[in-house]
Coordinates of C-alpha atoms in Angstrom, one line a residue:
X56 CA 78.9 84.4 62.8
X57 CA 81.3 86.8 60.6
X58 CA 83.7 85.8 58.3
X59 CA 86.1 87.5 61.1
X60 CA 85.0 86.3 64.0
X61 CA 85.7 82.1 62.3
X62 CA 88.8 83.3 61.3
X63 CA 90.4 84.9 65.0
X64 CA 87.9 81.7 66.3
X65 CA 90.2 79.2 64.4
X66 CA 93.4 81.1 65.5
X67 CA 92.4 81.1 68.8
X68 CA 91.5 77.6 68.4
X69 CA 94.8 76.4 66.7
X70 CA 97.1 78.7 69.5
X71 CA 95.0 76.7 72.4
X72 CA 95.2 73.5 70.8
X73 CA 98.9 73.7 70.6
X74 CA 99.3 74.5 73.8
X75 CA 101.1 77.4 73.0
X76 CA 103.9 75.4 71.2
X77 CA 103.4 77.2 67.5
X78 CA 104.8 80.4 66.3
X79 CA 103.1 83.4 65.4
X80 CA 104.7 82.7 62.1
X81 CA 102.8 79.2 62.1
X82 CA 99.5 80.8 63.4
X83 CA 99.4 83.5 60.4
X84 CA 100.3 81.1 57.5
X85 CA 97.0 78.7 58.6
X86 CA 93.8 80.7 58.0
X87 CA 94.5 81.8 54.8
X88 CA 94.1 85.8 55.6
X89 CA 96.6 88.3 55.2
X90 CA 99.0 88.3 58.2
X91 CA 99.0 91.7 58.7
X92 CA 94.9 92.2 58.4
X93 CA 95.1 89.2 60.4
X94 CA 97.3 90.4 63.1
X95 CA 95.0 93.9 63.6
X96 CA 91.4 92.2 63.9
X97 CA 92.6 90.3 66.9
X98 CA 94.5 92.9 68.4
X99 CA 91.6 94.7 67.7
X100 CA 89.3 91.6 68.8
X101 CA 91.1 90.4 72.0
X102 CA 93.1 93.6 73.1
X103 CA 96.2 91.6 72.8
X104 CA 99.1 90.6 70.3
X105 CA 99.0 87.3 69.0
X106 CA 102.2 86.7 70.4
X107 CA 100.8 88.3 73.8
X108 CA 98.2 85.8 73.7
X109 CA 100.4 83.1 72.5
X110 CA 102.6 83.9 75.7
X111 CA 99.9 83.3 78.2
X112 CA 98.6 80.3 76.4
X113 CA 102.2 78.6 77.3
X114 CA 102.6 80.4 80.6
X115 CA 99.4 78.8 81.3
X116 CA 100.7 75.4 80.0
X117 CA 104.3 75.5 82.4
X118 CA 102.2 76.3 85.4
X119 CA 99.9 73.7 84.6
X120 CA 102.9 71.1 84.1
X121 CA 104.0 72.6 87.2
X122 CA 101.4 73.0 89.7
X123 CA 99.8 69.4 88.8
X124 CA 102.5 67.3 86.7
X125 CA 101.5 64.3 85.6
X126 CA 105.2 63.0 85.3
X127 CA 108.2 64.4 87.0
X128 CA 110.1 67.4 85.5
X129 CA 113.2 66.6 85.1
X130 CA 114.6 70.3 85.1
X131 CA 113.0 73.7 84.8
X132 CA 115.3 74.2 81.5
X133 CA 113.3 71.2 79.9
X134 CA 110.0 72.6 80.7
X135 CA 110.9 76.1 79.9
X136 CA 112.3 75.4 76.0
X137 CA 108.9 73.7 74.5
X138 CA 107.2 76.6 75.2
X139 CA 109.9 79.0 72.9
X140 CA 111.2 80.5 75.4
X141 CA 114.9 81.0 75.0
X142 CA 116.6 79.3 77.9
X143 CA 115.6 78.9 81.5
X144 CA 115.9 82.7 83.1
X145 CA 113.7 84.0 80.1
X146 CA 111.1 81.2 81.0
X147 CA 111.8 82.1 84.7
X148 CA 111.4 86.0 84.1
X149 CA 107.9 85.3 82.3
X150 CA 106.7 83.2 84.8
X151 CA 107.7 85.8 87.8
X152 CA 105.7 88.7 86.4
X153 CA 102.9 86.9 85.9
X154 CA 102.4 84.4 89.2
X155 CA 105.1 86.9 91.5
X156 CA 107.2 83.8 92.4
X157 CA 110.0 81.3 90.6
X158 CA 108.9 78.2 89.4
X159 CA 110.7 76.7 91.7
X160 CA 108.9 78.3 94.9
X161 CA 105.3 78.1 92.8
X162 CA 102.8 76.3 95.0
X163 CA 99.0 76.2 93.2
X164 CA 97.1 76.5 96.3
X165 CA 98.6 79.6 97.3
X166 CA 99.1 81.7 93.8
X167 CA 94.8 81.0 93.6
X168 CA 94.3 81.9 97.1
X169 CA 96.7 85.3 96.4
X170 CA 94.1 86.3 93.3
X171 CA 91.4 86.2 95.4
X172 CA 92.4 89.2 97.3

């Protein structure tokens, strides 16, 4: 394996393991490349941002925390803010272009069933 394809591996590795909760800031001072080489090989690599990829990585999280919650959520505020989003309509914005529905209204069964058509 390249010496680029460890480094966006580790990235990638350190964004997932997170679960989201890091900053691009964070995830370009850890391999010990230049940010800005750094931020064009994955672009390049993945065909997304690191903070597009960092977006989905905690969109993934809330829906996850959502859909099968191992503890109650106490608001949607609370569960939006750990994944740096700015306040609850920013998280609830996010959330609606990617599953087409509030977090609120999101039911698992049916946002799976509506990507299979």
């Amino acid at each position: 394996m390249s010496d680029t394809a460890m480094l966006l591996q580790r990235c990638c590795k350190l964004m997932l393991d997170t679960g989201g909760n890091i900053s691009v800031k964070q995830v370009l001072e850890k391999p010990g490349s230049s940010p800005r080489l750094l931020q064009k090989r994955f672009k390049d690599a993945v065909g997304l941002s690191l903070e597009e990829y960092l977006n989905i990585i905690r969109l993934r999280e809330s829906v996850n925390r959502i859909g099968y919650p191992e503890t109650p959520i106490p608001s949607m505020t609370k569960l939006a803010l750990p994944y740096d989003n700015y306040d609850q309509a920013h998280f609830t914005n996010a959330f609606r272009q990617v599953t087409r529905t509030t977090p609120g209204k999101f039911k698992p069964t049916e946002y799976l069933q509506s990507l299979k058509k």
